[in-house]
Tab-separated table of C-alpha atoms in Angstrom:
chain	number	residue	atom	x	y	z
C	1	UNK	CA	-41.708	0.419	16.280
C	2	UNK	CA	-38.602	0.321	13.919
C	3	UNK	CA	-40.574	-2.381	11.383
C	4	UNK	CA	-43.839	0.462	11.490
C	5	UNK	CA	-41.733	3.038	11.065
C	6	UNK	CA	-39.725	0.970	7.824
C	7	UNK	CA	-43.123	-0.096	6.699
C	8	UNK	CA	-44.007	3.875	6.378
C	9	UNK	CA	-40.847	4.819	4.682
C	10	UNK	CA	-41.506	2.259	2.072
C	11	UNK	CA	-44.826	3.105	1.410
C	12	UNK	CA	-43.928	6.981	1.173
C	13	UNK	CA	-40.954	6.007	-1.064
C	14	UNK	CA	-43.633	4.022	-3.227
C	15	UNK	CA	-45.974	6.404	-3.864
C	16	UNK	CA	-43.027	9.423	-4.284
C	17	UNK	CA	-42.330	6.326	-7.245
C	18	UNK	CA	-45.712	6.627	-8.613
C	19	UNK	CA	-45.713	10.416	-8.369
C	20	UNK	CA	-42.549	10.312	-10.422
C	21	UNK	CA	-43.557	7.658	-13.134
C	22	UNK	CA	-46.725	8.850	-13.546
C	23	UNK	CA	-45.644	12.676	-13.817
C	24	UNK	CA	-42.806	11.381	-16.311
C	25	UNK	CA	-45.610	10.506	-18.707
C	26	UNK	CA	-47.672	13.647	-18.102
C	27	UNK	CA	-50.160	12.088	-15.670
C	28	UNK	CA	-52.205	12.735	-12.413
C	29	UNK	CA	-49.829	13.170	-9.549
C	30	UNK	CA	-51.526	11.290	-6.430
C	31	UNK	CA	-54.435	12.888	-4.917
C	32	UNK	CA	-52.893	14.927	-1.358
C	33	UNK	CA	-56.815	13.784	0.015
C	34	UNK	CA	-58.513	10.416	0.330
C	35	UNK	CA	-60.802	10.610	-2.751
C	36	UNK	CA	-63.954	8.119	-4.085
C	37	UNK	CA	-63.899	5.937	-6.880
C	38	UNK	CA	-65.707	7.662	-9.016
C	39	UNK	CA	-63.837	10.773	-8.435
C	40	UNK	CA	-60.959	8.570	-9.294
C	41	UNK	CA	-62.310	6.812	-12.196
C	42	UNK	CA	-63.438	10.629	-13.636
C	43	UNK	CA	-60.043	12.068	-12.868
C	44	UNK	CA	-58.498	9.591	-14.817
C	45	UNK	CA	-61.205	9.469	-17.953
C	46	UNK	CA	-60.947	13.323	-18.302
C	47	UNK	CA	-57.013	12.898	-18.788
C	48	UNK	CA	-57.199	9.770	-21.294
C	49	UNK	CA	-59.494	11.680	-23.285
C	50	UNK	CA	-56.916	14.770	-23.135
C	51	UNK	CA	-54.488	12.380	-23.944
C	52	UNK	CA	-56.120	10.478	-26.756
C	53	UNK	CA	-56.102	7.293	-25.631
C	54	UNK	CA	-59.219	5.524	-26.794
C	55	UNK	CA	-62.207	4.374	-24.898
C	56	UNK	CA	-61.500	6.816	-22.156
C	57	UNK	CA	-64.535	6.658	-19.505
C	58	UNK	CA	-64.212	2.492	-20.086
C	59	UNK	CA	-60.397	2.366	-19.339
C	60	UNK	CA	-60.474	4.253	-16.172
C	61	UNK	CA	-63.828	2.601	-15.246
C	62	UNK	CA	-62.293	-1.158	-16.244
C	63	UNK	CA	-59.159	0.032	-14.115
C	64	UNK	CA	-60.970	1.330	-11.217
C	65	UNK	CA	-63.603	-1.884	-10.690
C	66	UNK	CA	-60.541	-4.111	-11.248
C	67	UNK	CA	-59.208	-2.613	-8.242
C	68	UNK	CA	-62.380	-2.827	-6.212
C	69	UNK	CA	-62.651	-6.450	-7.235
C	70	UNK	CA	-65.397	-6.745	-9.332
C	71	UNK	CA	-65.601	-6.962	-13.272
C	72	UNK	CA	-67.590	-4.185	-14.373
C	73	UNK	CA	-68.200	-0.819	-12.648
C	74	UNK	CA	-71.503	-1.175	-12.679
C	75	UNK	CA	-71.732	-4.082	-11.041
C	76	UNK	CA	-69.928	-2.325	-8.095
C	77	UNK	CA	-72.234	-1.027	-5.013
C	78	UNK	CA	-73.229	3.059	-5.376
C	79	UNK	CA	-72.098	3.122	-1.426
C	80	UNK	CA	-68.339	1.521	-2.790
C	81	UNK	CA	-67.553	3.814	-5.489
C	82	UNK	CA	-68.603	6.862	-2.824
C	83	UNK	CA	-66.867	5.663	-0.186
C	84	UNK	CA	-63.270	7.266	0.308
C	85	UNK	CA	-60.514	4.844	-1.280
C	86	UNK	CA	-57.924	3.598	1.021
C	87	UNK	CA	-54.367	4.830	0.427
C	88	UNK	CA	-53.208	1.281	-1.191
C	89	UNK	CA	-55.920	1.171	-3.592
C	90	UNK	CA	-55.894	5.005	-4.582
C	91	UNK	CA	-52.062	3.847	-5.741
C	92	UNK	CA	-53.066	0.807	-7.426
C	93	UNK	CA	-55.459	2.583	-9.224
C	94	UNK	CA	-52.741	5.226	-10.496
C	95	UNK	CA	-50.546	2.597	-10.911
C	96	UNK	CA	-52.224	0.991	-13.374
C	97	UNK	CA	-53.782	4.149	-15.337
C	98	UNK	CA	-50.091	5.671	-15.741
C	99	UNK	CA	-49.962	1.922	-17.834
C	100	UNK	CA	-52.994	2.612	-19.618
C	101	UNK	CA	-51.824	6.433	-20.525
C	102	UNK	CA	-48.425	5.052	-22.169
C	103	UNK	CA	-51.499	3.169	-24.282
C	104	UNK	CA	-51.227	-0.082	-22.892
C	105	UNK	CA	-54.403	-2.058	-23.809
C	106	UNK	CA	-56.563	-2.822	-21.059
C	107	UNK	CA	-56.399	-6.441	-21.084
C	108	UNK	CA	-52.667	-6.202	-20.346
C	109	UNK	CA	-52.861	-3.787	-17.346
C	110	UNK	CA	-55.519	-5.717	-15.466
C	111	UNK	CA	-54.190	-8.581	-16.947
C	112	UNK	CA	-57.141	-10.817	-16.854
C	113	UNK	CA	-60.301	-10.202	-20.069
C	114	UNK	CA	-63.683	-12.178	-19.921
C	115	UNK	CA	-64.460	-14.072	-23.557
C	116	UNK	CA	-67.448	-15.359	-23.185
C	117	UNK	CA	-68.126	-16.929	-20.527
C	118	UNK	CA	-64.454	-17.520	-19.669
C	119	UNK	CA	-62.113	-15.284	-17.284
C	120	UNK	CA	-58.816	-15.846	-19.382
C	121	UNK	CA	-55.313	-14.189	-18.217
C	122	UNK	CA	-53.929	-11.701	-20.289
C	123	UNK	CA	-50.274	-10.437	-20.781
C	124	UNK	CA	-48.166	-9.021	-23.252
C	125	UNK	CA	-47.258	-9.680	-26.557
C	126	UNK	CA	-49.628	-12.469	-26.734
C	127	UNK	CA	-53.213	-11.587	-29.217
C	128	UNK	CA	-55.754	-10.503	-27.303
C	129	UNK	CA	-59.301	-12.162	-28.232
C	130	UNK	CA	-61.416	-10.135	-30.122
C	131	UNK	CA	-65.221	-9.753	-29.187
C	132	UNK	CA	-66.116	-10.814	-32.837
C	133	UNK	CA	-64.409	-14.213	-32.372
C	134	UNK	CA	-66.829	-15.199	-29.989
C	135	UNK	CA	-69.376	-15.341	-33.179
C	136	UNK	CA	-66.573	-17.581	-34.698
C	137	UNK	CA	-66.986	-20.016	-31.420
C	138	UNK	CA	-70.152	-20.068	-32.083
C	139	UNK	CA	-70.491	-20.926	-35.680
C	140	UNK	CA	-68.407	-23.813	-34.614
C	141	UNK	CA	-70.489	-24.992	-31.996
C	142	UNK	CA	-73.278	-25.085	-33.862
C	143	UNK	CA	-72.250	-27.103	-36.272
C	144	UNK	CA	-70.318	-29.642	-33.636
C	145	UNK	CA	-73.321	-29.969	-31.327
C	146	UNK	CA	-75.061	-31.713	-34.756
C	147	UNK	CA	-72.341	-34.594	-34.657
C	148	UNK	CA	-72.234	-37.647	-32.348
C	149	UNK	CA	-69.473	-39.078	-30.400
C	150	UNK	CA	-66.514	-38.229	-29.617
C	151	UNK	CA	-65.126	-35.014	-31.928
C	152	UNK	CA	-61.234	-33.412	-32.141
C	153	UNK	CA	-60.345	-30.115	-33.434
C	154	UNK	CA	-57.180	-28.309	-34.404
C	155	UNK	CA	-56.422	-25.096	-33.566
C	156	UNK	CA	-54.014	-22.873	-35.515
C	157	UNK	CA	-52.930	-19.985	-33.426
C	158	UNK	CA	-53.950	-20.119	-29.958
C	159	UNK	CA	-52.842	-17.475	-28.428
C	160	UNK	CA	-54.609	-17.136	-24.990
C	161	UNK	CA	-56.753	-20.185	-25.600
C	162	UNK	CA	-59.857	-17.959	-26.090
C	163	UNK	CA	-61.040	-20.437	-28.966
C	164	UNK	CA	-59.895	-23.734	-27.747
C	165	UNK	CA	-61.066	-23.111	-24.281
C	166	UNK	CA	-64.329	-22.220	-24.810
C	167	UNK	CA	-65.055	-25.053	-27.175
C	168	UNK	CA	-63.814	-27.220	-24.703
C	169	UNK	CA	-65.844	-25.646	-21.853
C	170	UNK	CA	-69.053	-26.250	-24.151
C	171	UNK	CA	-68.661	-29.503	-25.363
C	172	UNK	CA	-67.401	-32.411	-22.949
C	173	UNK	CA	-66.998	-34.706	-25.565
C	174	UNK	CA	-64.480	-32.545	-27.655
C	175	UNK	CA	-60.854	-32.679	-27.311
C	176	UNK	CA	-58.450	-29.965	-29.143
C	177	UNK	CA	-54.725	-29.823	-30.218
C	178	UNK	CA	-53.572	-26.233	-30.128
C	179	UNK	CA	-50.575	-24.506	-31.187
C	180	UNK	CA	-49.264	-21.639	-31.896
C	181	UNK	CA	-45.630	-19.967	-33.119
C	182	UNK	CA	-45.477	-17.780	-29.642
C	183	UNK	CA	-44.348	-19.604	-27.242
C	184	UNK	CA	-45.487	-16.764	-24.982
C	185	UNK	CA	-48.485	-17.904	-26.098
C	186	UNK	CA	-48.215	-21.609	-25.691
C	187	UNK	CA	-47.717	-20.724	-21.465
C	188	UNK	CA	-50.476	-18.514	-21.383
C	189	UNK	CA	-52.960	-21.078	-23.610
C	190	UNK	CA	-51.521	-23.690	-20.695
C	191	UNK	CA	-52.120	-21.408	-17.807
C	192	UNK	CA	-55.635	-20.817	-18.887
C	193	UNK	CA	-56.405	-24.519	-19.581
C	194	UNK	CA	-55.417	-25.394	-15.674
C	195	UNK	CA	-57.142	-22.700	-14.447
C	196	UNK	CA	-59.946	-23.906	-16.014
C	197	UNK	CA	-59.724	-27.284	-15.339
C	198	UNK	CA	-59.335	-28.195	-19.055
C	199	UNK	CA	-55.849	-29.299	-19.533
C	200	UNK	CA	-57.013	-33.000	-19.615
C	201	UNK	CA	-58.741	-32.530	-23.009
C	202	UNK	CA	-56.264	-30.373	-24.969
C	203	UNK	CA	-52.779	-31.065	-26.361
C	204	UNK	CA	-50.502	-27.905	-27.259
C	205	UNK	CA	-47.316	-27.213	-29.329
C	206	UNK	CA	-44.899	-24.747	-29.648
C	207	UNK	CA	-44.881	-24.998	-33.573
C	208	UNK	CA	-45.105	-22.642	-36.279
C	209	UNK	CA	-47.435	-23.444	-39.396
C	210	UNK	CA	-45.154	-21.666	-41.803
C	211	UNK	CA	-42.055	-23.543	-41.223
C	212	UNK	CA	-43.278	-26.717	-38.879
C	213	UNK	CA	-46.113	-28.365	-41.409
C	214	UNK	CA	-44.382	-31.803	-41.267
C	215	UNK	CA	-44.261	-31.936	-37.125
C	216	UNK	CA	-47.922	-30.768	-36.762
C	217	UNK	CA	-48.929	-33.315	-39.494
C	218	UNK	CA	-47.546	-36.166	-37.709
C	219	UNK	CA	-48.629	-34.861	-34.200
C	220	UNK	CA	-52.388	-34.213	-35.851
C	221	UNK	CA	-54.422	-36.111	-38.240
C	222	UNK	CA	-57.991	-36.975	-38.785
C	223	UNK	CA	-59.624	-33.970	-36.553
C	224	UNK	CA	-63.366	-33.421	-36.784
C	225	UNK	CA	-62.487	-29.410	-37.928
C	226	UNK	CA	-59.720	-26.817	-37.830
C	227	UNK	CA	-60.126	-23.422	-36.648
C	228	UNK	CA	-58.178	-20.208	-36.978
C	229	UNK	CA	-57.842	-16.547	-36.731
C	230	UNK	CA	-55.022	-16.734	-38.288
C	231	UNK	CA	-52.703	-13.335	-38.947
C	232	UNK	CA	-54.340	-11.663	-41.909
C	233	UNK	CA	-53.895	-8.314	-42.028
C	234	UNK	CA	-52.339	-7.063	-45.084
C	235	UNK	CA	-48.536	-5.755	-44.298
C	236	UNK	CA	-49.085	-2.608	-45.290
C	237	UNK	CA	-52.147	-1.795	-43.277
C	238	UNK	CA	-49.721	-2.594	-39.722
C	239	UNK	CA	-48.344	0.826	-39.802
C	240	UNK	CA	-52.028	1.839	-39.577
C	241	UNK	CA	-52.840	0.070	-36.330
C	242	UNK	CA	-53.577	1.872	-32.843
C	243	UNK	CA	-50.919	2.093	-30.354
C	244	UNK	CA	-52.106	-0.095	-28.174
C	245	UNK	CA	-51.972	-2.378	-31.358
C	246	UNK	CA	-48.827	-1.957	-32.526
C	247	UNK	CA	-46.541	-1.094	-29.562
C	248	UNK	CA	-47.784	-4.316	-27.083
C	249	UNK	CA	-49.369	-6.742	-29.244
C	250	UNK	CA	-47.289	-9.800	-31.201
C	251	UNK	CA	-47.128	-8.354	-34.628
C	252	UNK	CA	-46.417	-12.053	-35.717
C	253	UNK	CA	-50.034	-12.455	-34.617
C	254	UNK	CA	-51.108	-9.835	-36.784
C	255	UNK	CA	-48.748	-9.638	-40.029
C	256	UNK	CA	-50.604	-11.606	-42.955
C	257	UNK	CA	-47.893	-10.754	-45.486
C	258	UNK	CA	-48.445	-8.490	-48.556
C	259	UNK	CA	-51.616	-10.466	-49.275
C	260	UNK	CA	-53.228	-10.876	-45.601
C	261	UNK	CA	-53.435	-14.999	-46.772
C	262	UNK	CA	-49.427	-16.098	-46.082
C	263	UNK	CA	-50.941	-18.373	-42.839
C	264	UNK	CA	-54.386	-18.401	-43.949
C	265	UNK	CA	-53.685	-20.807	-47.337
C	266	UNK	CA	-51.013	-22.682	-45.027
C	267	UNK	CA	-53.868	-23.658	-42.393
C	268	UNK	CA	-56.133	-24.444	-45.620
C	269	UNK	CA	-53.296	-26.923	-46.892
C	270	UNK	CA	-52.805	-28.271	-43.337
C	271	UNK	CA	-56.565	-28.906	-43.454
C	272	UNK	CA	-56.704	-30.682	-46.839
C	273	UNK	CA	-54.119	-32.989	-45.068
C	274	UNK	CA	-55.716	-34.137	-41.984
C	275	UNK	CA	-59.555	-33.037	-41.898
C	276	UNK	CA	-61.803	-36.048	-41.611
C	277	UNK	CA	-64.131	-36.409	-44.823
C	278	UNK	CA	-67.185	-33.697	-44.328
C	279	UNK	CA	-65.086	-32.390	-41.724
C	280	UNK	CA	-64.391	-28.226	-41.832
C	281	UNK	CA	-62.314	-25.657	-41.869
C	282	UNK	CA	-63.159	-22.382	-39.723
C	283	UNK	CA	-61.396	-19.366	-40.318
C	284	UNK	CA	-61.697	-15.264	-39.229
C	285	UNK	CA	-60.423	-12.895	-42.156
C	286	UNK	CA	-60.299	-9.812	-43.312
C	287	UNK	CA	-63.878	-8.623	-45.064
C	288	UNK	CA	-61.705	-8.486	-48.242
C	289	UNK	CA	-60.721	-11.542	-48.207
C	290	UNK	CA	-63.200	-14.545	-49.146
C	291	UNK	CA	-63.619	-14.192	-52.656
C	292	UNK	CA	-59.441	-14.428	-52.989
C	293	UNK	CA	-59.817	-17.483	-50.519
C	294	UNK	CA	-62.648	-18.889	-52.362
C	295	UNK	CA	-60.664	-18.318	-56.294
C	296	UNK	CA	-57.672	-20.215	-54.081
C	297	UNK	CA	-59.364	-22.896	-52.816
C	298	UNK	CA	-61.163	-23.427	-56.261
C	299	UNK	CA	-57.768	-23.558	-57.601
C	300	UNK	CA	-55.032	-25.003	-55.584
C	301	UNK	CA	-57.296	-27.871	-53.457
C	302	UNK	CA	-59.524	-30.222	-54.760
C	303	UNK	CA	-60.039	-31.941	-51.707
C	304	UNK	CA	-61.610	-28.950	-50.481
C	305	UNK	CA	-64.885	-27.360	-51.547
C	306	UNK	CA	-65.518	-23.363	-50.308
C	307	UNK	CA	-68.495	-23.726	-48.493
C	308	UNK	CA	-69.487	-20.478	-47.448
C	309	UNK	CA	-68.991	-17.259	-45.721
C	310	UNK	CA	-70.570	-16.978	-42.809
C	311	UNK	CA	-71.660	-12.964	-42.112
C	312	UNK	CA	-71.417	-11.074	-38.594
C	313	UNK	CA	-71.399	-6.948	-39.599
C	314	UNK	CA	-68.315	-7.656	-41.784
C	315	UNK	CA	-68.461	-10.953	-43.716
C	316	UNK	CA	-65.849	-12.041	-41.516
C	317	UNK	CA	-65.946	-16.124	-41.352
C	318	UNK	CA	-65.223	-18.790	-43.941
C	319	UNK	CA	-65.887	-22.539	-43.911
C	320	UNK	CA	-64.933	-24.522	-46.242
C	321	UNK	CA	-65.582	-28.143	-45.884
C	322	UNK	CA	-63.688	-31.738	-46.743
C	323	UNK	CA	-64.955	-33.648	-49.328
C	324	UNK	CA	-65.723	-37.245	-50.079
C	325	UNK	CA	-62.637	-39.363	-51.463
């Protein structure tokens, strides 16, 4: 009777916590009545958008079918989201929103973020994928699936392992070396790849391009292509960036320099060094940015030709390509 009784107090105590932390950020204290999920999930939308946090209805909706254990809300059953939530997940649920309010992204709060058709973990500061890359994958595989044998990539900036990961997952015969300057990142890349099942096929290093280039050459040479999205926004756009952004996300992941191209022409020199002939170089930029990466290519690397840009909405992907010594 004493442990019930204990087991009360704590949960009490807990949700007088949540009450607290959530009020201390101007949020929904916890409903006195058993409510529904979508009475929830509204509750919650209406003060996001109050708030101005962004993509209100899909952050409390995310939240809410996180909770109820599916991926989408509505892929959850109309008879679940009316039924009355039970006490523990009514406080998960406010849990995690009072994290979304203080504009945490997401990806970070349920801390898991499908990329295509991978389920990668997600936690803070490391760069959360962006749906565009998954065009980037693609260009890539594309252009892989045309070669025979056995093919090696290098990635520059793993992060999560959103890239490397779903190259690997699509092509058996592939193997990658990934890195990365986070070493946040580097655990979370690894922690993906196991979970996955993929670890046998990828090599990673805790190595920055701007300041390791000797290491990584002697670790990497004659890969089929590199691929990046590299950091390249221009410094003085950061200050510009949403919350969510700019308060949680590595800003090391972000930071181009004054330019945008500090890491970008550092992969392209790294890729002049140990690309196999014909082999490529796949990189995400800024819309801005190809004809300065085409003029520096042109200029700087002759072993390099600028092949093209590739265009989703935003002429966002450049390949440039090896040449024949």
């Amino acid at each position: 009777e004493s442990i019930s009784t204990l087991s009360s107090l704590n949960k009490s105590l807990q949700l007088i916590w949540v009450v607290y932390a959530v009020r201390g950020c101007s949020g929904l204290a916890l409903p006195v009545q058993r409510i529904t999920a979508l009475q929830a999930a509204h509750s919650w939308s209406q003060l996001f958008q109050e708030k101005g946090v962004s993509e209100p209805d899909l952050s409390s909706r995310y939240i809410t079918a996180h909770v109820l254990g599916a991926k989408t809300f509505e892929s959850v059953k109309a008879e679940t989201l009316s039924e009355p939530l039970c006490p523990e997940k009514t406080l998960q649920i406010w849990k995690l929103c009072a994290k979304r309010l203080k504009r945490m992204p997401v990806q970070y709060v349920i801390e898991e973020w499908d990329f295509r058709d991978l389920t990668l973990k997600m936690r803070p500061p490391v760069f959360i994928p962006r749906p565009e890359t998954e065009e980037l994958v693609d260009i890539v595989l594309s252009d892989l699936q045309k070669e025979s044998g056995s093919l090696s990539i290098l990635e520059v900036g793993c992060g999560s392992g959103a890239i490397s990961l779903s190259l690997l997952k699509s092509f058996p015969q592939l193997r990658a070396v990934a890195l990365d300057q986070s070493e946040d990142a580097v655990h979370l890349t690894k922690e993906n790849a196991l979970s996955l099942g993929l670890e046998d096929r990828l090599q990673l290093y805790h190595l920055d391009i701007l300041k390791d280039a000797e290491i990584i050459l002697n670790s990497c040479s004659g890969v089929s292509a590199v691929v990046s999205n590299p950091p390249y926004l221009y410094t003085e756009d950061m200050l510009s960036l949403q919350p969510e952004v700019l308060s949680f996300e590595d800003p090391a992941a972000l930071d181009g320099g004054a330019d945008g191209l500090t890491v970008i022409k550092q992969v392209l020199i790294l890729a002049s060094q140990i690309l196999l002939n014909h082999g490529r170089v796949y990189l995400e930029v800024d819309p801005r940015q190809p004809p300065l990466i085409q003029q520096w290519v042109e200029s700087h690397l002759q072993a390099l030709c600028y092949v093209e840009t590739k265009q989703d909405f935003n002429n966002r992907f450049v390949l440039s390509q090896m040449l024949m010594s």
